[in-house]
XYZ file of C-alpha atoms in Angstrom:
786
model
C 22.012 -24.896 27.594
C 23.428 -26.857 24.640
C 24.933 -25.339 21.502
C 21.878 -26.436 19.467
C 19.528 -24.658 21.864
C 21.687 -21.529 21.805
C 21.749 -21.500 17.995
C 17.990 -22.038 17.778
C 17.310 -19.262 20.289
C 19.684 -16.986 18.396
C 17.896 -17.605 15.091
C 14.540 -17.141 16.830
C 15.656 -13.860 18.420
C 16.975 -12.433 15.153
C 13.780 -13.448 13.338
C 11.649 -11.714 15.982
C 13.829 -8.602 15.740
C 13.426 -8.534 11.949
C 9.665 -9.001 12.282
C 9.447 -6.080 14.711
C 11.672 -3.668 12.768
C 10.182 -4.627 9.375
C 13.584 -4.119 7.772
C 12.798 -7.104 5.552
C 9.550 -8.582 4.263
C 8.132 -11.251 6.546
C 8.267 -13.937 3.863
C 11.923 -13.121 3.159
C 12.678 -13.387 6.887
C 11.044 -16.825 6.922
C 13.152 -18.020 3.969
C 16.308 -16.723 5.667
C 15.329 -18.695 8.773
C 14.839 -21.816 6.645
C 18.264 -21.538 5.021
C 20.051 -20.669 8.260
C 18.599 -23.701 10.044
C 20.056 -26.017 7.390
C 23.462 -24.300 7.403
C 23.528 -24.537 11.212
C 22.715 -28.250 10.931
C 19.608 -27.836 13.084
C 17.326 -29.446 10.476
C 17.962 -31.638 7.458
C 17.330 -30.291 3.939
C 14.266 -32.544 3.733
C 12.888 -31.108 6.982
C 13.636 -27.562 5.809
C 11.545 -28.043 2.676
C 8.814 -30.069 4.353
C 6.832 -26.913 5.081
C 5.929 -26.499 1.408
C 4.180 -29.870 1.370
C 2.805 -29.595 4.878
C -0.972 -30.284 4.967
C -1.580 -27.040 6.866
C 0.167 -24.964 4.186
C -1.668 -26.779 1.388
C -4.970 -26.176 3.169
C -4.223 -22.483 3.610
C -3.596 -21.762 -0.072
C -6.565 -23.886 -1.088
C -8.841 -21.968 1.312
C -7.702 -18.703 -0.295
C -9.019 -20.052 -3.610
C -12.277 -21.284 -2.055
C -12.840 -17.863 -0.483
C -12.193 -16.134 -3.803
C -14.681 -18.444 -5.498
C -17.413 -17.497 -3.027
C -16.602 -13.810 -3.431
C -16.263 -13.833 -7.216
C -19.584 -15.606 -7.758
C -21.329 -13.213 -5.383
C -22.391 -15.874 -2.860
C -20.855 -14.223 0.187
C -21.628 -10.685 -0.960
C -25.303 -11.442 -1.628
C -25.637 -13.214 1.713
C -23.931 -10.364 3.536
C -26.057 -7.671 1.883
C -29.321 -9.504 2.494
C -28.598 -10.095 6.148
C -27.243 -6.583 6.748
C -30.482 -5.156 5.379
C -32.144 -6.684 8.430
C -30.045 -4.420 10.610
C -32.428 -1.511 10.183
C -31.444 1.859 11.647
C -30.922 1.090 15.347
C -27.290 1.274 16.453
C -27.322 -1.804 18.691
C -29.119 -3.880 16.096
C -26.722 -2.739 13.381
C -23.661 -3.630 15.456
C -25.002 -7.076 16.282
C -25.892 -7.872 12.669
C -22.584 -6.557 11.248
C -20.456 -8.543 13.702
C -22.580 -11.680 13.384
C -22.506 -11.674 9.578
C -18.753 -10.996 9.492
C -18.158 -13.702 12.095
C -20.219 -16.389 10.363
C -18.630 -15.693 6.970
C -15.126 -15.677 8.487
C -15.695 -19.163 9.842
C -15.513 -20.463 6.263
C -13.658 -17.718 4.384
C -10.398 -15.865 4.850
C -11.180 -13.150 7.405
C -9.269 -10.461 5.511
C -11.373 -11.238 2.448
C -14.569 -10.997 4.492
C -13.610 -7.586 5.887
C -12.698 -6.363 2.387
C -15.917 -7.684 0.886
C -18.214 -6.182 3.529
C -16.348 -2.859 3.839
C -18.225 -1.092 0.986
C -21.540 -2.461 2.287
C -20.955 -1.171 5.817
C -19.771 2.245 4.563
C -22.963 2.513 2.512
C -25.050 1.563 5.574
C -23.267 4.320 7.531
C -24.219 6.862 4.879
C -27.796 5.608 4.643
C -28.287 5.774 8.402
C -26.324 9.086 8.670
C -23.775 7.544 11.028
C -20.036 7.880 11.127
C -18.295 4.900 9.507
C -15.985 4.941 12.529
C -18.948 3.695 14.585
C -19.308 0.568 12.451
C -15.966 -0.411 10.919
C -14.090 -1.540 14.045
C -17.033 -3.871 14.847
C -16.742 -5.203 11.279
C -13.002 -5.923 11.616
C -13.298 -7.394 15.116
C -16.262 -9.540 14.062
C -14.275 -10.989 11.152
C -11.307 -11.713 13.440
C -13.420 -13.416 16.092
C -15.337 -15.436 13.516
C -12.038 -16.936 12.426
C -11.741 -18.539 15.871
C -14.712 -20.831 15.312
C -13.503 -23.385 12.726
C -10.350 -25.126 11.584
C -10.109 -23.017 8.397
C -11.206 -19.746 9.991
C -7.612 -18.607 10.504
C -4.188 -20.094 9.661
C -3.317 -20.233 13.375
C -5.989 -22.860 13.991
C -4.602 -25.059 11.239
C -1.030 -24.643 12.423
C -1.625 -25.494 16.084
C -3.569 -28.561 14.979
C -0.647 -29.501 12.737
C 1.700 -29.175 15.740
C -0.367 -31.721 17.644
C 0.130 -34.162 14.771
C 3.881 -33.463 14.759
C 4.010 -34.558 18.397
C 2.136 -37.768 17.601
C -1.198 -36.540 18.986
C -4.619 -36.575 17.358
C -5.147 -33.206 15.615
C -8.209 -31.055 16.163
C -11.363 -31.713 14.155
C -12.983 -29.161 11.859
C -15.592 -28.022 14.388
C -13.564 -28.488 17.590
C -13.009 -24.736 17.760
C -16.706 -23.843 17.760
C -17.489 -24.087 21.508
C -14.774 -21.693 22.682
C -14.605 -19.610 19.495
C -18.375 -19.299 19.319
C -18.614 -18.125 22.933
C -15.800 -15.626 22.297
C -17.659 -14.288 19.237
C -20.945 -13.936 21.134
C -19.169 -12.306 24.095
C -17.481 -9.862 21.707
C -20.811 -8.946 20.119
C -22.390 -8.467 23.540
C -19.467 -6.309 24.690
C -19.676 -4.100 21.606
C -23.456 -3.706 21.822
C -23.584 -2.876 25.528
C -20.293 -1.140 26.266
C -17.823 -0.969 23.381
C -20.060 1.237 21.217
C -19.554 4.088 23.673
C -15.785 3.813 23.170
C -15.987 3.917 19.373
C -14.772 7.291 18.068
C -16.740 9.705 15.936
C -14.111 11.586 13.973
C -14.615 14.521 11.603
C -14.986 12.099 8.737
C -18.147 10.872 10.409
C -19.525 14.367 11.135
C -19.188 15.345 7.509
C -20.794 12.102 6.434
C -23.775 12.646 8.696
C -24.258 16.186 7.410
C -24.438 15.400 3.736
C -23.238 11.940 2.853
C -21.052 13.630 0.207
C -17.484 12.291 0.138
C -16.312 15.709 -1.059
C -17.407 17.170 2.272
C -15.585 14.445 4.165
C -12.299 15.371 2.513
C -12.818 19.156 2.819
C -12.749 19.692 -0.935
C -14.853 22.890 -0.950
C -11.987 24.961 0.460
C -9.632 23.659 -2.245
C -11.962 24.208 -5.215
C -11.570 27.268 -7.483
C -11.569 28.547 -11.065
C -8.655 29.830 -13.120
C -8.672 31.254 -16.652
C -6.413 30.965 -19.689
C -5.864 34.457 -21.154
C -6.358 35.054 -24.870
C -2.609 35.167 -25.580
C -1.744 32.152 -23.395
C 1.195 30.044 -24.558
C -0.774 27.062 -23.232
C -3.198 27.455 -26.143
C -3.079 24.342 -28.297
C -1.252 22.294 -25.681
C -2.576 19.041 -24.260
C -3.524 19.103 -20.598
C -0.774 16.555 -19.871
C 1.803 18.880 -21.508
C 0.731 21.946 -19.530
C 2.536 20.929 -16.290
C -0.375 22.365 -14.284
C -0.368 19.275 -12.095
C 3.371 18.770 -11.701
C 4.352 22.442 -11.341
C 1.410 23.781 -9.331
C 0.171 20.571 -7.642
C -3.300 21.344 -9.032
C -5.856 18.865 -10.344
C -7.809 20.044 -13.392
C -11.185 18.367 -12.930
C -13.229 20.385 -15.399
C -12.890 22.586 -18.498
C -15.560 25.247 -19.147
C -15.704 26.310 -22.810
C -18.442 28.049 -24.786
C -20.940 27.633 -21.975
C -20.376 23.883 -21.657
C -18.551 22.065 -18.867
C -16.463 19.005 -19.548
C -15.774 17.198 -16.272
C -12.892 14.770 -15.729
C -11.054 15.870 -18.886
C -8.752 13.409 -20.570
C -5.006 14.200 -20.227
C -4.955 14.588 -24.023
C -7.608 17.352 -23.920
C -6.330 20.350 -25.908
C -6.480 23.645 -24.030
C -7.717 26.794 -25.769
C -7.324 30.464 -24.990
C -10.315 31.653 -22.998
C -10.884 28.296 -21.280
C -11.995 28.369 -17.664
C -10.506 25.538 -15.639
C -12.163 24.028 -12.563
C -9.293 22.918 -10.331
C -8.598 21.586 -6.855
C -5.492 22.480 -4.883
C -3.891 25.424 -3.161
C -4.658 28.694 -4.932
C -1.631 30.260 -3.247
C 0.572 28.100 -5.490
C -0.782 29.981 -8.502
C -0.581 33.339 -6.708
C 3.085 32.720 -5.888
C 3.878 31.868 -9.494
C 2.073 34.997 -10.717
C 4.178 37.210 -8.454
C 6.767 38.484 -10.924
C 8.585 36.809 -13.811
C 9.718 33.318 -12.909
C 12.447 32.998 -15.551
C 13.774 34.630 -18.704
C 15.107 32.863 -21.788
C 18.613 34.095 -22.641
C 19.540 34.657 -26.278
C 23.292 34.347 -25.831
C 25.311 31.935 -23.785
C 28.233 33.230 -21.708
C 29.795 29.772 -21.637
C 29.349 28.387 -25.175
C 32.771 27.518 -26.548
C 31.847 28.103 -30.194
C 30.108 31.467 -29.488
C 27.011 30.229 -31.260
C 25.305 27.327 -29.553
C 25.546 25.429 -26.342
C 27.034 22.004 -26.925
C 27.616 18.915 -24.838
C 31.273 19.881 -24.458
C 30.155 22.983 -22.551
C 29.023 20.631 -19.765
C 32.568 19.480 -18.929
C 35.481 21.192 -17.227
C 38.746 20.334 -15.555
C 36.799 18.904 -12.594
C 33.664 17.620 -14.360
C 33.528 14.761 -16.860
C 30.988 13.596 -19.432
C 30.987 9.826 -19.745
C 28.865 6.761 -20.429
C 27.885 4.406 -17.612
C 26.747 0.904 -18.551
C 24.312 -0.863 -16.199
C 25.440 -4.424 -15.495
C 22.773 -7.178 -15.178
C 23.371 -7.652 -11.423
C 23.075 -3.948 -10.519
C 20.625 -3.308 -7.693
C 19.000 -0.429 -9.579
C 17.632 -2.815 -12.230
C 13.844 -2.681 -12.075
C 13.815 0.747 -10.388
C 13.401 4.221 -11.840
C 16.084 6.847 -11.378
C 13.715 8.619 -8.972
C 13.080 5.462 -6.925
C 16.761 4.714 -6.431
C 17.544 8.417 -5.810
C 20.277 8.177 -8.454
C 21.197 11.892 -8.476
C 21.856 12.127 -4.747
C 23.119 8.565 -4.344
C 25.935 8.895 -6.875
C 26.252 12.695 -7.255
C 25.796 12.735 -11.042
C 23.377 14.219 -13.571
C 21.844 11.762 -16.060
C 21.644 13.523 -19.431
C 20.228 10.701 -21.553
C 19.772 6.929 -21.669
C 20.861 4.775 -24.580
C 18.561 1.773 -24.920
C 18.732 -0.621 -27.820
C 19.413 1.499 -30.891
C 18.137 4.879 -29.753
C 18.589 7.594 -27.143
C 15.918 8.431 -24.574
C 16.096 12.079 -23.468
C 12.763 12.912 -21.789
C 11.161 11.966 -18.442
C 14.349 10.164 -17.463
C 13.441 10.073 -13.770
C 10.430 7.828 -14.483
C 12.178 5.267 -16.725
C 12.693 1.820 -15.224
C 16.301 0.666 -15.535
C 16.975 -2.448 -17.617
C 20.107 -4.572 -18.066
C 22.193 -3.208 -20.931
C 21.065 0.416 -20.509
C 23.814 3.008 -20.914
C 23.534 6.316 -19.072
C 25.146 9.467 -20.383
C 26.134 11.347 -17.230
C 27.748 14.577 -16.122
C 29.745 13.956 -12.964
C 32.435 15.541 -10.754
C 35.709 13.711 -11.225
C 35.854 12.405 -7.624
C 32.423 10.802 -8.094
C 33.579 9.184 -11.333
C 36.497 7.618 -9.449
C 34.086 6.216 -6.859
C 31.737 4.794 -9.510
C 34.615 3.051 -11.292
C 35.080 0.927 -8.157
C 31.462 -0.236 -8.193
C 30.880 -3.631 -9.871
C 27.348 -2.708 -10.984
C 28.658 -0.119 -13.471
C 30.797 -0.307 -16.606
C 32.348 3.152 -17.079
C 33.662 4.221 -20.473
C 34.672 7.453 -22.175
C 32.352 9.514 -24.308
C 32.992 9.849 -28.029
C 29.603 9.774 -29.807
C 28.183 13.259 -29.266
C 25.960 13.332 -32.322
C 24.134 10.133 -31.387
C 22.474 11.763 -28.368
C 21.706 15.097 -30.128
C 21.787 16.904 -26.793
C 22.660 20.240 -28.412
C 18.969 20.490 -29.362
C 18.020 20.418 -25.686
C 20.580 22.721 -24.054
C 19.307 26.178 -23.082
C 20.209 29.067 -20.837
C 17.533 30.622 -18.641
C 17.858 33.547 -16.270
C 16.507 34.233 -12.782
C 15.306 37.868 -12.952
C 14.834 40.227 -10.003
C 11.547 39.496 -8.259
C 11.428 35.859 -9.397
C 10.058 33.510 -6.782
C 13.058 31.274 -7.535
C 15.249 33.834 -5.766
C 16.320 32.229 -2.469
C 15.013 28.775 -3.337
C 17.237 25.756 -3.797
C 17.248 23.774 -7.023
C 15.376 21.004 -5.217
C 12.661 23.468 -4.145
C 12.416 25.039 -7.605
C 10.677 21.950 -9.068
C 12.415 22.610 -12.391
C 13.314 18.930 -12.725
C 10.184 17.379 -11.245
C 7.647 19.783 -12.723
C 9.173 20.738 -16.058
C 11.606 17.903 -16.790
C 14.458 20.457 -16.879
C 17.800 19.283 -15.535
C 19.986 22.109 -14.218
C 23.505 21.203 -15.275
C 25.257 24.407 -14.315
C 24.804 27.810 -12.665
C 26.529 30.939 -13.970
C 26.985 33.587 -11.256
C 29.243 36.641 -11.405
C 30.962 35.285 -14.514
C 31.834 31.973 -12.848
C 30.295 28.693 -14.012
C 29.528 26.018 -11.435
C 28.840 22.708 -13.162
C 26.877 19.945 -11.363
C 25.607 22.401 -8.734
C 24.551 21.293 -5.267
C 20.748 20.727 -5.387
C 20.449 22.344 -1.940
C 22.351 25.537 -2.836
C 20.146 28.650 -3.001
C 19.550 30.439 -6.318
C 19.941 34.212 -6.567
C 18.484 36.888 -8.805
C 20.816 37.367 -11.749
C 21.814 33.709 -11.928
C 21.815 32.035 -15.308
C 20.953 28.357 -15.377
C 22.309 25.915 -17.939
C 19.417 23.492 -18.396
C 18.747 20.399 -20.462
C 15.174 19.974 -21.706
C 12.667 21.014 -24.337
C 12.359 24.723 -25.119
C 8.577 24.238 -25.116
C 8.801 23.214 -21.453
C 10.718 26.378 -20.658
C 8.080 28.418 -22.472
C 5.343 26.488 -20.649
C 6.509 28.003 -17.372
C 5.694 31.451 -18.718
C 2.295 30.161 -19.770
C 1.596 29.054 -16.216
C 2.600 32.499 -14.929
C -0.126 34.053 -17.092
C -2.951 31.886 -15.656
C -5.531 34.048 -13.902
C -7.029 33.089 -10.533
C -10.742 33.922 -10.281
C -11.523 34.763 -6.674
C -14.912 36.339 -7.472
C -16.717 33.095 -8.366
C -16.622 30.170 -5.970
C -17.595 26.804 -7.486
C -19.865 24.434 -5.595
C -19.046 20.821 -4.791
C -22.053 19.760 -6.842
C -20.139 20.969 -9.895
C -17.842 17.946 -9.561
C -20.491 15.409 -10.538
C -22.839 14.744 -13.433
C -24.585 11.751 -14.973
C -21.327 10.718 -16.636
C -18.789 11.815 -13.987
C -18.709 11.005 -10.281
C -16.825 10.999 -6.988
C -16.116 7.726 -5.186
C -13.982 6.561 -2.298
C -11.611 3.622 -2.531
C -9.036 1.871 -0.375
C -6.141 -0.359 -1.277
C -7.241 -3.987 -1.312
C -5.487 -6.415 1.033
C -2.106 -7.391 -0.429
C -2.383 -4.680 -3.109
C 0.747 -4.270 -5.206
C 0.202 -0.492 -5.060
C 1.210 -0.233 -1.386
C 4.520 1.599 -1.049
C 4.257 3.254 -4.472
C 3.414 6.860 -5.278
C 0.764 7.935 -7.778
C 3.585 9.264 -9.927
C 5.391 5.921 -9.965
C 2.164 4.176 -10.952
C 1.312 6.741 -13.646
C -2.078 6.558 -11.977
C -3.955 9.135 -14.034
C -2.543 7.928 -17.331
C -3.241 4.279 -16.460
C -6.773 4.632 -15.102
C -7.978 7.971 -16.511
C -9.029 8.940 -12.961
C -7.815 11.734 -10.665
C -7.000 11.308 -6.975
C -8.295 14.479 -5.288
C -7.436 13.623 -1.678
C -6.029 10.901 0.564
C -7.407 10.272 4.057
C -4.772 8.939 6.423
C -4.401 8.844 10.193
C -7.520 10.896 10.885
C -6.835 13.744 8.431
C -7.239 14.519 4.734
C -4.229 15.280 2.520
C -4.966 17.303 -0.616
C -1.593 18.710 -1.676
C 1.317 17.174 -3.621
C -0.456 13.806 -3.730
C 1.499 12.551 -6.741
C 4.602 12.061 -4.590
C 2.901 10.489 -1.533
C 3.569 6.789 -1.117
C 0.301 4.920 -0.648
C -0.133 2.815 2.481
C -2.498 0.076 3.479
C -5.448 1.731 5.195
C -5.388 4.899 3.056
C -8.754 6.057 1.738
C -8.630 7.753 -1.675
C -11.155 10.236 -3.066
C -11.386 9.516 -6.792
C -12.921 11.651 -9.539
C -13.563 10.461 -13.052
C -15.941 9.123 -15.654
C -18.384 6.668 -14.099
C -17.592 3.982 -16.678
C -13.889 4.205 -15.735
C -14.784 4.007 -12.038
C -16.798 0.852 -12.764
C -13.749 -0.642 -14.449
C -11.686 0.198 -11.371
C -14.186 -1.801 -9.271
C -12.841 -4.942 -10.985
C -9.200 -4.082 -10.277
C -7.772 -6.435 -7.670
C -5.656 -3.627 -6.176
C -8.593 -1.463 -5.069
C -11.837 -1.687 -3.116
C -14.507 0.823 -4.126
C -16.485 2.001 -1.094
C -19.408 3.446 -3.053
C -22.276 1.680 -4.738
C -20.709 0.686 -8.058
C -22.108 -2.628 -9.075
C -19.462 -5.168 -9.911
C -20.482 -8.098 -12.050
C -19.666 -11.301 -10.196
C -20.320 -14.593 -11.935
C -23.788 -14.849 -10.442
C -24.721 -17.774 -12.668
C -22.041 -19.828 -10.931
C -23.096 -18.901 -7.400
C -25.076 -22.096 -6.822
C -22.146 -24.277 -7.874
C -19.720 -22.351 -5.684
C -22.012 -22.708 -2.651
C -22.390 -26.468 -3.255
C -18.605 -26.894 -3.589
C -17.958 -25.086 -0.304
C -20.694 -27.054 1.457
C -19.166 -30.275 0.110
C -15.746 -29.366 1.511
C -17.160 -28.614 4.955
C -19.368 -31.723 4.972
C -16.641 -34.129 3.830
C -14.275 -32.859 6.526
C -16.924 -32.669 9.245
C -18.020 -36.256 8.652
C -14.431 -37.483 8.497
C -14.575 -38.644 4.885
C -11.492 -36.693 3.769
C -8.545 -34.925 5.403
C -9.059 -31.179 5.334
C -6.068 -30.582 3.031
C -7.361 -32.989 0.370
C -10.941 -31.720 0.630
C -9.776 -28.115 0.271
C -7.605 -28.884 -2.780
C -10.460 -30.773 -4.465
C -12.798 -27.886 -3.703
C -10.333 -25.337 -5.090
C -9.908 -27.415 -8.245
C -13.676 -27.658 -8.721
C -13.980 -23.866 -8.367
C -11.789 -23.532 -11.458
C -13.305 -26.449 -13.387
C -16.831 -25.093 -12.930
C -15.812 -21.625 -14.107
C -16.379 -19.940 -10.749
C -12.788 -18.729 -11.086
C -10.246 -18.720 -13.871
C -6.860 -20.234 -13.144
C -5.285 -16.772 -13.226
C -7.841 -15.542 -10.683
C -7.092 -18.549 -8.497
C -3.358 -17.791 -8.519
C -4.077 -14.133 -7.783
C -6.321 -15.103 -4.849
C -3.522 -16.932 -3.033
C -1.645 -14.752 -0.569
C 1.773 -16.080 -1.485
C 3.473 -14.003 1.188
C 1.512 -15.918 3.862
C 2.269 -19.268 2.188
C 6.026 -18.637 2.106
C 5.973 -17.170 5.600
C 4.370 -20.272 7.079
C 6.355 -22.767 4.986
C 9.588 -21.007 5.953
C 8.799 -20.826 9.674
C 7.613 -24.432 10.104
C 11.210 -25.781 10.058
C 11.929 -23.510 13.049
C 9.174 -25.353 14.909
C 10.876 -28.630 13.978
C 14.241 -27.286 15.186
C 12.720 -26.139 18.471
C 11.401 -29.638 19.056
C 14.442 -31.653 17.930
C 17.073 -29.394 19.552
C 15.342 -29.344 22.913
C 14.587 -25.613 22.697
C 10.870 -26.181 23.235
C 11.676 -28.201 26.386
C 14.081 -25.486 27.548
C 11.497 -22.716 27.151
C 8.741 -24.871 28.604
C 10.863 -25.498 31.697
C 11.344 -21.752 32.025
C 7.579 -21.211 31.850
C 6.992 -23.974 34.412
C 9.631 -22.580 36.746
C 8.197 -19.072 36.460
C 4.460 -19.658 36.785
C 4.035 -23.402 37.388
C 3.755 -23.046 41.184
C 0.918 -20.538 40.706
C -1.380 -23.164 39.206
C -2.806 -24.199 35.801
C -4.958 -21.093 35.362
C -1.893 -18.885 35.655
C -0.155 -20.993 33.006
C -3.165 -20.535 30.704
C -3.107 -16.786 31.289
C 0.640 -16.575 30.697
C 0.547 -18.520 27.408
C -2.402 -16.441 26.230
C -0.715 -13.129 27.042
C 2.595 -14.140 25.425
C 0.799 -15.311 22.251
C -1.439 -12.238 22.150
C 1.420 -9.784 22.748
C 3.655 -11.440 20.137
C 0.888 -11.339 17.514
C 0.716 -7.528 17.785
C 4.084 -7.218 16.047
C 4.601 -10.647 14.474
C 2.439 -12.453 11.906
C 0.050 -14.635 13.916
C 0.878 -17.791 11.882
C 4.497 -17.391 13.008
C 3.341 -16.992 16.609
C 1.306 -20.185 16.355
C 4.243 -22.118 14.886
C 6.591 -20.980 17.660
C 4.249 -21.150 20.655
C 2.491 -24.472 19.966
C 5.574 -26.674 20.677
C 6.191 -24.756 23.905
C 2.573 -25.237 24.961
C 2.650 -28.984 24.230
C 5.942 -29.484 26.060
C 4.709 -27.441 29.031
C 1.563 -29.569 29.216
C 3.641 -32.764 29.167
C 5.895 -31.476 31.961
C 2.938 -30.662 34.208
C 0.786 -33.661 33.212
C -1.814 -31.319 31.744
C -3.846 -31.794 28.585
C -1.870 -30.480 25.571
C -5.162 -29.789 23.791
C -6.084 -27.179 26.392
C -2.838 -25.251 26.159
C -2.638 -25.481 22.373
C -6.192 -24.126 22.126
C -5.067 -21.246 24.370
C -2.217 -20.483 21.944
C -4.636 -20.484 18.994
C -6.943 -18.112 20.845
C -4.129 -15.781 21.918
C -2.428 -15.669 18.513
C -5.676 -14.523 16.885
C -6.557 -11.876 19.494
C -5.442 -8.877 17.412
C -7.568 -6.063 18.783
C -5.238 -3.487 20.347
C -3.136 -2.430 17.348
C -3.964 -1.484 13.747
C -0.844 -3.316 12.566
C -1.773 -6.489 14.461
C -3.835 -7.756 11.536
C -4.467 -6.611 7.920
C -8.213 -6.381 8.618
C -7.479 -3.634 11.167
C -5.278 -1.750 8.688
C -7.921 -2.045 5.962
C -10.549 -0.063 7.883
C -8.178 2.574 9.262
C -8.550 5.104 6.429
C -12.303 4.770 5.757
C -12.973 4.955 9.499
C -10.574 7.832 10.113
C -9.099 5.856 13.015
C -5.985 6.682 15.002
C -3.717 4.195 16.757
C -5.217 4.967 20.160
C -8.730 4.092 18.992
C -7.765 0.431 18.688
C -6.308 0.372 22.198
C -9.359 2.072 23.705
C -11.868 -0.284 22.089
C -9.719 -3.416 21.802
C -8.145 -3.613 25.262
C -11.390 -4.442 27.154
C -12.252 -7.013 24.481
C -8.803 -8.582 24.883
C -9.416 -8.884 28.641
C -12.765 -10.584 27.937
C -11.112 -13.144 25.638
C -8.423 -13.723 28.287
C -11.108 -14.497 30.873
C -12.800 -16.876 28.403
C -9.460 -18.637 27.894
C -8.926 -19.002 31.631
C -12.399 -19.943 32.836
C -14.535 -21.099 29.878
C -12.024 -22.967 27.732
C -11.168 -25.537 30.490
C -14.862 -26.453 30.687
C -14.782 -27.758 27.102
C -11.106 -28.783 27.117
C -10.334 -29.985 30.666
C -6.827 -29.393 31.961
C -6.379 -33.012 33.038
């Protein structure tokens, strides 16, 4: 083994490890690979950057735009709906039609886009036929994946293995060269699902509820979380906006209706003013309210035992011999830039309390945890002296003294509250008390037995008799007492039908593929304020979550139960971050549908007849989609999955390094030595299994880039046809049936179908064996080994 081979294998091994652990984004891993290859002198700078101009990469981003054009103009959606209507009510017929439609569309469109587009249609068919969506959605995803095997543009892996042939000086595959094997695999998959696989498909509780009523509220178990509560006549919440009441943040309750003077206002705006005597229709845990009602939560103290001037609390009362008040400037290269204080866990990370933020020419003193940090911000902090010393060593901060007390006007926001006997705060830690999260009250000190503990440990338990030095608005302190006075009505049980009217409805939604919302909580997104819609429940991993949703990070595959005005829900249907699973008519550019269909047909025809290279035809087609108004330029940019583009462009130089360094030959010799004596069919099976297994935890384009050179070199060593083995790699890299994380289409259906990880193994493993047998015994018929 030469040094170049060792270096290449080392880079390859680290890349695979990073892909598996997901410590870094896949596109970032690819760019690190690109840079490392140049530094290690394994490729030239020109070769390292050649991936960005590679015809396969150009074709991939152009196909994303073509697919978006077909979807936006309604061509694919109309075709899919019309054909699926032919499915009728029979289970076998439905499965065949769903998989066939998804497969045919995926031959010419991005398969993730096809699954996303048909998902609402299939969910609606499940409701109409009173079937569990879990009986239909895996067939949808698998059909879209297998359809991608049938043409050059069906999946990036097909393009990339064809590109590898060209890199080795061989004639690349033609547009329709994948149809014989891919088409047989698709038909075999449909036959398997219709005759055998359908018995392995699960029928989870989500499906049982759907069959009973078709009501999404039943699916998420909302009836048991629905109740009334009343505002008493003397409520301190009278005259307050719903957003100011802290009902959601303090009690984790969703107010979804206000009953007043015999009228019900559903999906109230956050600015709705509450009035004494209102009856609120809420979802959540009633025990949260019962716990709060059990005794006085807090008392407001008239005199401070720690104020130095014997009159008012002042900012100087927040410092001691061991605790400092100081200003911390945020330098432009600080890693917390672009994050909120909550996101970067500032309090626990640095052990300081942020009292205010100076931005521009004014002080910000409220909702500090949700403010995104910007270069030039200055934080006024209260910190133990040892933590100040540590922060002074950090280059991201510029620490200075504090000498402008009046500018922040914090004396207006310093209060002392007591924990009386019987308070439910007794025995809870500060973190559990929700004073900061729910009421925007920062506890800066605890007075106990005459001793003041500044910057208290958030995990230390509170005790009856404690006095808390807090920073916040007095109205927020008083609001807590208003919440204590809310009255739970356990005599009248509301019905789920009360959630909907002509103007207000319930719908289900999932995160769209590549949604920017993945990894963010509803609180971070300011979801209700931004969309005017409430999230009542989240379905994940086979169960519904209905409590403390605002702090749950959303994941791909989550299904969300949304409640709001129907006109707002229609607006959400146009949002690129969400897919609405209910019948809310979007408004595609139907008038452009004919043009979009002609453009796509022209691309396929020009490539099929050999008039244009596929990369040029796809770019011309993408350009025409914009010129004809089928898409705007902004929509075209949004349609491109840039993560996939950078992933492929960054990994292609590794394929070059494997070829030029001799690594491909080295690995091919290992394959030949291991299974060569067992015959060509064993080699086919081995390459398929390696490619298939790798694609379960690595992006399949990366698998294709890495495995194609090995396949070609192995074929050369054994005097076999490289086309046969490269086709095997393409087939194996796209066989993503046994894991939900193997392909985004599998993740997309996980929430709506209520699937668990084991469901994919149970249904997908036999199908994987079928595709393996096709690779071993059918593929050589069309692509002979010699």
